[in-house]
Short mmCIF file of N, CA and C in Angstrom, two decimals:
data_model
loop_
_atom_site.label_atom_id
_atom_site.label_comp_id
_atom_site.label_asym_id
_atom_site.label_seq_id
_atom_site.Cartn_x
_atom_site.Cartn_y
_atom_site.Cartn_z
N MET A 3 65.35 109.27 80.84
CA MET A 3 64.75 110.48 81.40
C MET A 3 65.81 111.49 81.75
N ALA A 4 65.52 112.75 81.49
CA ALA A 4 66.41 113.83 81.87
C ALA A 4 66.47 113.92 83.40
N LEU A 5 67.62 114.29 83.89
CA LEU A 5 67.83 114.44 85.32
C LEU A 5 67.32 115.81 85.76
N THR A 6 66.88 115.90 87.03
CA THR A 6 66.53 117.21 87.60
C THR A 6 67.80 118.01 87.81
N ARG A 7 67.67 119.27 88.02
CA ARG A 7 68.84 120.12 88.26
C ARG A 7 69.66 119.55 89.45
N GLU A 8 68.99 119.23 90.50
CA GLU A 8 69.68 118.69 91.70
C GLU A 8 70.41 117.39 91.38
N GLU A 9 69.73 116.50 90.62
CA GLU A 9 70.34 115.20 90.28
C GLU A 9 71.58 115.41 89.40
N ARG A 10 71.51 116.26 88.38
CA ARG A 10 72.63 116.44 87.50
C ARG A 10 73.81 117.13 88.20
N GLU A 11 73.51 118.10 89.09
CA GLU A 11 74.61 118.75 89.81
C GLU A 11 75.28 117.77 90.82
N GLU A 12 74.46 116.93 91.48
CA GLU A 12 75.04 115.96 92.42
C GLU A 12 75.89 114.93 91.63
N PHE A 13 75.41 114.53 90.48
CA PHE A 13 76.15 113.56 89.66
C PHE A 13 77.46 114.18 89.19
N LEU A 14 77.48 115.42 88.72
CA LEU A 14 78.67 116.05 88.26
C LEU A 14 79.65 116.23 89.47
N ALA A 15 79.12 116.41 90.66
CA ALA A 15 79.99 116.62 91.82
C ALA A 15 80.69 115.30 92.22
N GLU A 16 80.26 114.18 91.76
CA GLU A 16 80.95 112.90 92.05
C GLU A 16 82.25 112.82 91.25
N PRO A 17 83.22 112.05 91.74
CA PRO A 17 84.53 112.02 91.11
C PRO A 17 84.61 111.08 89.86
N HIS A 18 83.97 111.55 88.80
CA HIS A 18 84.07 110.83 87.50
C HIS A 18 85.24 111.38 86.73
N ILE A 19 85.81 110.60 85.86
CA ILE A 19 86.75 111.12 84.87
C ILE A 19 85.92 111.74 83.79
N ALA A 20 86.22 112.99 83.47
CA ALA A 20 85.44 113.69 82.45
C ALA A 20 86.12 113.61 81.10
N ALA A 21 85.30 113.69 80.06
CA ALA A 21 85.81 113.92 78.70
C ALA A 21 85.70 115.39 78.46
N LEU A 22 86.80 116.10 78.26
CA LEU A 22 86.81 117.52 77.98
C LEU A 22 86.83 117.68 76.48
N ALA A 23 85.98 118.57 75.96
CA ALA A 23 85.98 118.85 74.52
C ALA A 23 86.05 120.36 74.32
N VAL A 24 86.90 120.74 73.35
CA VAL A 24 87.10 122.13 73.00
C VAL A 24 87.33 122.26 71.51
N ASP A 25 86.89 123.32 70.94
CA ASP A 25 87.04 123.62 69.51
C ASP A 25 88.52 123.55 69.18
N ALA A 26 88.89 122.77 68.16
CA ALA A 26 90.31 122.67 67.77
C ALA A 26 90.59 123.47 66.49
N GLY A 27 89.64 124.27 66.02
CA GLY A 27 89.93 125.12 64.89
C GLY A 27 89.38 124.58 63.57
N ALA A 28 89.48 125.41 62.55
CA ALA A 28 88.96 125.09 61.22
C ALA A 28 89.58 123.79 60.70
N GLY A 29 88.73 122.94 60.16
CA GLY A 29 89.18 121.73 59.55
C GLY A 29 89.59 120.63 60.55
N ARG A 30 89.36 120.88 61.83
CA ARG A 30 89.70 119.88 62.85
C ARG A 30 88.45 119.50 63.64
N ALA A 31 88.38 118.27 64.10
CA ALA A 31 87.35 117.90 65.06
C ALA A 31 87.70 118.47 66.39
N PRO A 32 86.73 118.62 67.30
CA PRO A 32 87.08 119.12 68.65
C PRO A 32 88.12 118.22 69.30
N LEU A 33 89.03 118.84 70.06
CA LEU A 33 89.92 118.07 70.91
C LEU A 33 89.07 117.48 72.03
N THR A 34 89.16 116.20 72.26
CA THR A 34 88.41 115.52 73.32
C THR A 34 89.40 114.64 74.05
N VAL A 35 89.59 114.92 75.36
CA VAL A 35 90.54 114.21 76.17
C VAL A 35 89.98 113.97 77.58
N PRO A 36 90.46 112.88 78.24
CA PRO A 36 90.02 112.66 79.61
C PRO A 36 90.70 113.63 80.56
N ILE A 37 90.00 114.00 81.61
CA ILE A 37 90.58 114.96 82.58
C ILE A 37 89.91 114.83 83.93
N TRP A 38 90.67 115.10 84.99
CA TRP A 38 90.14 115.29 86.32
C TRP A 38 89.53 116.69 86.43
N TYR A 39 88.53 116.84 87.23
CA TYR A 39 87.88 118.14 87.42
C TYR A 39 87.38 118.25 88.84
N GLN A 40 86.97 119.44 89.23
CA GLN A 40 86.37 119.70 90.53
C GLN A 40 85.09 120.47 90.33
N TYR A 41 84.09 120.10 91.10
CA TYR A 41 82.80 120.82 91.00
C TYR A 41 82.00 120.61 92.31
N GLU A 42 81.38 121.68 92.76
CA GLU A 42 80.43 121.65 93.87
C GLU A 42 79.14 122.21 93.35
N PRO A 43 77.99 121.53 93.67
CA PRO A 43 76.69 122.03 93.14
C PRO A 43 76.49 123.51 93.30
N GLY A 44 76.05 124.13 92.22
CA GLY A 44 75.76 125.57 92.19
C GLY A 44 76.98 126.42 91.88
N GLY A 45 78.18 125.81 91.78
CA GLY A 45 79.39 126.59 91.53
C GLY A 45 79.92 126.43 90.11
N ASP A 46 81.13 126.87 89.96
CA ASP A 46 81.84 126.68 88.71
C ASP A 46 82.54 125.35 88.68
N VAL A 47 82.79 124.82 87.49
CA VAL A 47 83.65 123.67 87.28
C VAL A 47 85.07 124.16 87.10
N TRP A 48 86.05 123.46 87.70
CA TRP A 48 87.41 123.85 87.35
C TRP A 48 88.26 122.60 87.00
N ILE A 49 89.20 122.87 86.10
CA ILE A 49 90.17 121.86 85.68
C ILE A 49 91.55 122.43 85.91
N MET A 50 92.54 121.57 86.01
CA MET A 50 93.94 121.96 86.08
C MET A 50 94.65 121.35 84.88
N THR A 51 95.44 122.18 84.21
CA THR A 51 96.16 121.68 83.04
C THR A 51 97.46 122.46 82.90
N GLY A 52 98.34 121.99 82.08
CA GLY A 52 99.60 122.69 81.86
C GLY A 52 99.38 124.00 81.14
N LEU A 53 100.13 125.02 81.58
CA LEU A 53 100.06 126.31 80.95
C LEU A 53 100.27 126.22 79.42
N ASP A 54 101.25 125.37 79.00
CA ASP A 54 101.57 125.23 77.60
C ASP A 54 100.88 124.03 76.94
N SER A 55 99.90 123.40 77.58
CA SER A 55 99.25 122.24 77.05
C SER A 55 98.38 122.62 75.85
N ARG A 56 98.16 121.63 74.98
CA ARG A 56 97.24 121.89 73.84
C ARG A 56 95.85 122.28 74.35
N LYS A 57 95.40 121.60 75.43
CA LYS A 57 94.09 121.96 75.99
C LYS A 57 94.02 123.44 76.29
N ASN A 58 94.96 123.97 77.07
CA ASN A 58 94.96 125.37 77.42
C ASN A 58 95.11 126.27 76.23
N ARG A 59 95.97 125.88 75.30
CA ARG A 59 96.16 126.75 74.09
C ARG A 59 94.87 126.80 73.25
N LEU A 60 94.01 125.81 73.34
CA LEU A 60 92.76 125.83 72.60
C LEU A 60 91.64 126.49 73.43
N ILE A 61 91.62 126.21 74.71
CA ILE A 61 90.56 126.77 75.58
C ILE A 61 90.61 128.31 75.62
N GLN A 62 91.80 128.86 75.71
CA GLN A 62 91.89 130.31 75.87
C GLN A 62 91.27 131.06 74.70
N PRO A 63 91.60 130.79 73.42
CA PRO A 63 90.93 131.56 72.34
C PRO A 63 89.47 131.15 72.17
N ALA A 64 89.12 129.89 72.44
CA ALA A 64 87.73 129.46 72.30
C ALA A 64 86.83 130.14 73.32
N GLY A 65 87.38 130.33 74.54
CA GLY A 65 86.65 130.95 75.61
C GLY A 65 85.61 130.12 76.26
N ARG A 66 85.54 128.82 75.90
CA ARG A 66 84.56 127.92 76.45
C ARG A 66 84.99 126.48 76.20
N PHE A 67 84.40 125.54 76.92
CA PHE A 67 84.64 124.12 76.68
C PHE A 67 83.48 123.34 77.28
N SER A 68 83.50 122.05 77.06
CA SER A 68 82.47 121.21 77.67
C SER A 68 83.10 120.03 78.37
N LEU A 69 82.39 119.47 79.27
CA LEU A 69 82.76 118.24 80.01
C LEU A 69 81.63 117.29 79.94
N MET A 70 81.91 116.00 79.78
CA MET A 70 80.91 114.96 79.81
C MET A 70 81.38 113.87 80.72
N VAL A 71 80.51 113.47 81.65
CA VAL A 71 80.81 112.37 82.57
C VAL A 71 79.69 111.36 82.46
N ASP A 72 80.05 110.07 82.69
CA ASP A 72 79.04 109.01 82.59
C ASP A 72 79.35 107.88 83.50
N ARG A 73 78.41 106.94 83.62
CA ARG A 73 78.58 105.72 84.36
C ARG A 73 77.70 104.67 83.73
N LEU A 74 78.00 103.42 84.03
CA LEU A 74 77.19 102.32 83.52
C LEU A 74 76.41 101.57 84.64
N GLU A 75 76.87 101.70 85.85
CA GLU A 75 76.25 100.98 86.97
C GLU A 75 75.87 101.99 88.06
N PRO A 76 74.79 101.85 88.80
CA PRO A 76 73.77 100.84 88.66
C PRO A 76 72.83 101.07 87.50
N THR A 77 72.84 102.29 86.94
CA THR A 77 72.08 102.60 85.75
C THR A 77 72.98 103.34 84.80
N ILE A 78 72.59 103.42 83.53
CA ILE A 78 73.34 104.17 82.57
C ILE A 78 72.94 105.65 82.71
N ARG A 79 73.92 106.47 83.08
CA ARG A 79 73.62 107.88 83.35
C ARG A 79 74.76 108.75 82.81
N TYR A 80 74.38 109.90 82.33
CA TYR A 80 75.43 110.87 81.89
C TYR A 80 74.98 112.29 82.13
N VAL A 81 75.96 113.14 82.25
CA VAL A 81 75.79 114.58 82.33
C VAL A 81 76.81 115.27 81.44
N SER A 82 76.39 116.18 80.61
CA SER A 82 77.26 116.99 79.80
C SER A 82 76.99 118.45 80.21
N VAL A 83 78.06 119.19 80.37
CA VAL A 83 77.92 120.60 80.74
C VAL A 83 78.84 121.43 79.90
N GLU A 84 78.37 122.61 79.46
CA GLU A 84 79.17 123.48 78.59
C GLU A 84 78.99 124.89 79.09
N GLY A 85 80.07 125.67 78.97
CA GLY A 85 79.95 127.05 79.36
C GLY A 85 81.23 127.85 79.12
N PRO A 86 81.13 129.14 79.46
CA PRO A 86 82.24 130.03 79.23
C PRO A 86 83.33 129.92 80.28
N VAL A 87 84.57 130.20 79.89
CA VAL A 87 85.65 130.30 80.81
C VAL A 87 85.44 131.62 81.56
N VAL A 88 85.49 131.57 82.87
CA VAL A 88 85.31 132.81 83.65
C VAL A 88 86.59 133.27 84.31
N SER A 89 87.59 132.38 84.39
CA SER A 89 88.92 132.80 84.89
C SER A 89 89.93 131.67 84.61
N THR A 90 91.16 132.12 84.45
CA THR A 90 92.32 131.21 84.34
C THR A 90 93.38 131.81 85.25
N THR A 91 93.86 131.04 86.20
CA THR A 91 94.81 131.55 87.20
C THR A 91 95.93 130.48 87.36
N PRO A 92 97.09 130.92 87.84
CA PRO A 92 98.12 129.95 88.16
C PRO A 92 97.64 128.97 89.22
N ALA A 93 97.98 127.69 89.01
CA ALA A 93 97.55 126.66 89.96
C ALA A 93 98.37 126.73 91.24
N THR A 94 97.75 126.33 92.37
CA THR A 94 98.47 126.24 93.62
C THR A 94 98.63 124.77 93.98
N ILE A 95 99.58 124.51 94.84
CA ILE A 95 99.76 123.14 95.29
C ILE A 95 98.54 122.67 96.06
N GLU A 96 97.82 123.55 96.72
CA GLU A 96 96.61 123.22 97.45
C GLU A 96 95.56 122.74 96.48
N GLN A 97 95.41 123.39 95.35
CA GLN A 97 94.44 122.94 94.32
C GLN A 97 94.83 121.59 93.74
N LEU A 98 96.11 121.40 93.51
CA LEU A 98 96.58 120.10 93.02
C LEU A 98 96.25 119.02 94.06
N ARG A 99 96.46 119.31 95.32
CA ARG A 99 96.12 118.30 96.39
C ARG A 99 94.61 118.06 96.41
N GLU A 100 93.82 119.10 96.27
CA GLU A 100 92.34 118.95 96.31
C GLU A 100 91.84 118.06 95.18
N VAL A 101 92.28 118.29 93.95
CA VAL A 101 91.80 117.51 92.83
C VAL A 101 92.40 116.11 92.88
N SER A 102 93.62 115.96 93.32
CA SER A 102 94.25 114.65 93.43
C SER A 102 93.52 113.78 94.46
N ALA A 103 93.15 114.37 95.59
CA ALA A 103 92.46 113.65 96.67
C ALA A 103 91.07 113.22 96.22
N ARG A 104 90.52 113.83 95.24
CA ARG A 104 89.21 113.46 94.68
C ARG A 104 89.31 112.14 93.92
N TYR A 105 90.47 111.84 93.36
CA TYR A 105 90.58 110.71 92.45
C TYR A 105 91.51 109.58 92.97
N LEU A 106 92.42 109.93 93.84
CA LEU A 106 93.40 108.92 94.28
C LEU A 106 93.14 108.44 95.68
N PRO A 107 93.57 107.17 96.01
CA PRO A 107 93.47 106.72 97.41
C PRO A 107 94.29 107.65 98.29
N ALA A 108 93.84 107.85 99.54
CA ALA A 108 94.44 108.80 100.46
C ALA A 108 95.95 108.56 100.60
N ASP A 109 96.36 107.31 100.63
CA ASP A 109 97.81 107.02 100.83
C ASP A 109 98.65 107.32 99.60
N LYS A 110 98.03 107.65 98.49
CA LYS A 110 98.80 107.95 97.24
C LYS A 110 98.87 109.48 96.96
N VAL A 111 98.08 110.27 97.63
CA VAL A 111 97.93 111.64 97.29
C VAL A 111 99.25 112.41 97.50
N ASP A 112 99.91 112.30 98.65
CA ASP A 112 101.12 113.07 98.92
C ASP A 112 102.19 112.75 97.91
N GLY A 113 102.41 111.48 97.62
CA GLY A 113 103.44 111.10 96.65
C GLY A 113 103.17 111.66 95.26
N TYR A 114 101.88 111.57 94.84
CA TYR A 114 101.53 112.07 93.53
C TYR A 114 101.72 113.56 93.47
N VAL A 115 101.19 114.28 94.47
CA VAL A 115 101.29 115.74 94.46
C VAL A 115 102.73 116.17 94.42
N ASP A 116 103.59 115.56 95.21
CA ASP A 116 105.03 115.92 95.21
C ASP A 116 105.61 115.71 93.84
N PHE A 117 105.32 114.53 93.25
CA PHE A 117 105.84 114.25 91.91
C PHE A 117 105.32 115.22 90.84
N ALA A 118 103.99 115.45 90.82
CA ALA A 118 103.39 116.28 89.80
C ALA A 118 103.81 117.71 89.95
N TRP A 119 103.92 118.23 91.19
CA TRP A 119 104.30 119.62 91.35
C TRP A 119 105.75 119.87 90.86
N LYS A 120 106.60 118.85 91.02
CA LYS A 120 107.98 119.02 90.58
C LYS A 120 108.21 118.71 89.11
N ASN A 121 107.33 117.91 88.52
CA ASN A 121 107.64 117.38 87.17
C ASN A 121 106.66 117.77 86.04
N HIS A 122 105.51 118.28 86.35
CA HIS A 122 104.51 118.52 85.29
C HIS A 122 104.61 119.93 84.70
N GLY A 123 105.53 120.73 85.15
CA GLY A 123 105.62 122.08 84.61
C GLY A 123 104.56 123.03 85.18
N GLU A 124 104.58 124.25 84.70
CA GLU A 124 103.64 125.25 85.20
C GLU A 124 102.21 124.88 84.84
N GLN A 125 101.34 124.93 85.84
CA GLN A 125 99.96 124.50 85.70
C GLN A 125 99.06 125.75 85.89
N VAL A 126 97.86 125.69 85.24
CA VAL A 126 96.87 126.70 85.44
C VAL A 126 95.55 126.05 85.83
N VAL A 127 94.69 126.80 86.48
CA VAL A 127 93.32 126.36 86.81
C VAL A 127 92.38 127.18 85.96
N VAL A 128 91.53 126.51 85.23
CA VAL A 128 90.59 127.15 84.32
C VAL A 128 89.17 126.88 84.92
N HIS A 129 88.47 127.96 85.21
CA HIS A 129 87.13 127.91 85.74
C HIS A 129 86.12 128.11 84.62
N MET A 130 85.13 127.23 84.57
CA MET A 130 84.04 127.35 83.59
C MET A 130 82.68 127.44 84.33
N ARG A 131 81.88 128.39 83.92
CA ARG A 131 80.58 128.55 84.51
C ARG A 131 79.55 127.67 83.70
N PRO A 132 78.98 126.65 84.33
CA PRO A 132 78.01 125.84 83.63
C PRO A 132 76.86 126.69 83.08
N GLU A 133 76.64 126.54 81.78
CA GLU A 133 75.62 127.34 81.11
C GLU A 133 74.55 126.46 80.43
N ARG A 134 75.01 125.38 79.80
CA ARG A 134 74.06 124.47 79.15
C ARG A 134 74.35 123.06 79.65
N TRP A 135 73.28 122.35 79.95
CA TRP A 135 73.33 120.99 80.45
C TRP A 135 72.57 120.06 79.57
N VAL A 136 73.09 118.88 79.41
CA VAL A 136 72.35 117.73 78.82
C VAL A 136 72.58 116.57 79.76
N SER A 137 71.51 115.89 80.11
CA SER A 137 71.64 114.80 81.08
C SER A 137 70.57 113.77 80.85
N SER A 138 70.85 112.55 81.26
CA SER A 138 69.87 111.49 81.17
C SER A 138 70.24 110.33 82.04
N ASP A 139 69.21 109.65 82.50
CA ASP A 139 69.40 108.35 83.15
C ASP A 139 68.60 107.37 82.30
N LEU A 140 69.30 106.46 81.64
CA LEU A 140 68.65 105.54 80.73
C LEU A 140 68.15 104.28 81.40
N GLY A 141 68.37 104.20 82.71
CA GLY A 141 67.90 103.04 83.48
C GLY A 141 68.84 101.86 83.26
N GLN A 142 68.37 100.70 83.61
CA GLN A 142 69.12 99.47 83.42
C GLN A 142 68.75 98.87 82.07
N VAL A 143 69.71 98.43 81.33
CA VAL A 143 69.43 97.86 80.02
C VAL A 143 69.35 96.32 80.14
#
């Protein structure tokens, strides 16, 4: 069954690892990679990636991307969202801390943020406005 708007937004707001997909150009399949993301119901989705990363180099000319998140327990459920890029800005250490705290145990966040900020190169935050949704809860199999 398709999820209601509230159900799909709440599910997307949970800290799932997303599969990001973006057009990779003529003769190529879409680039699809796992990524951390941030989302609050009713808002934009944002991701953080390297300024010079392949993801960012493809997202900018495409002007849009999609994310898909899923789970297997307690029921098989997924949400896919696609939409236009509405902004790309230099990342801040506060944004890195926010997204890291979403996925890492509290005692690991400071160490990871310190390492990533010093070693991952220049980062950008890409905001996408959810435009098209596909969702389902398949129940228990």
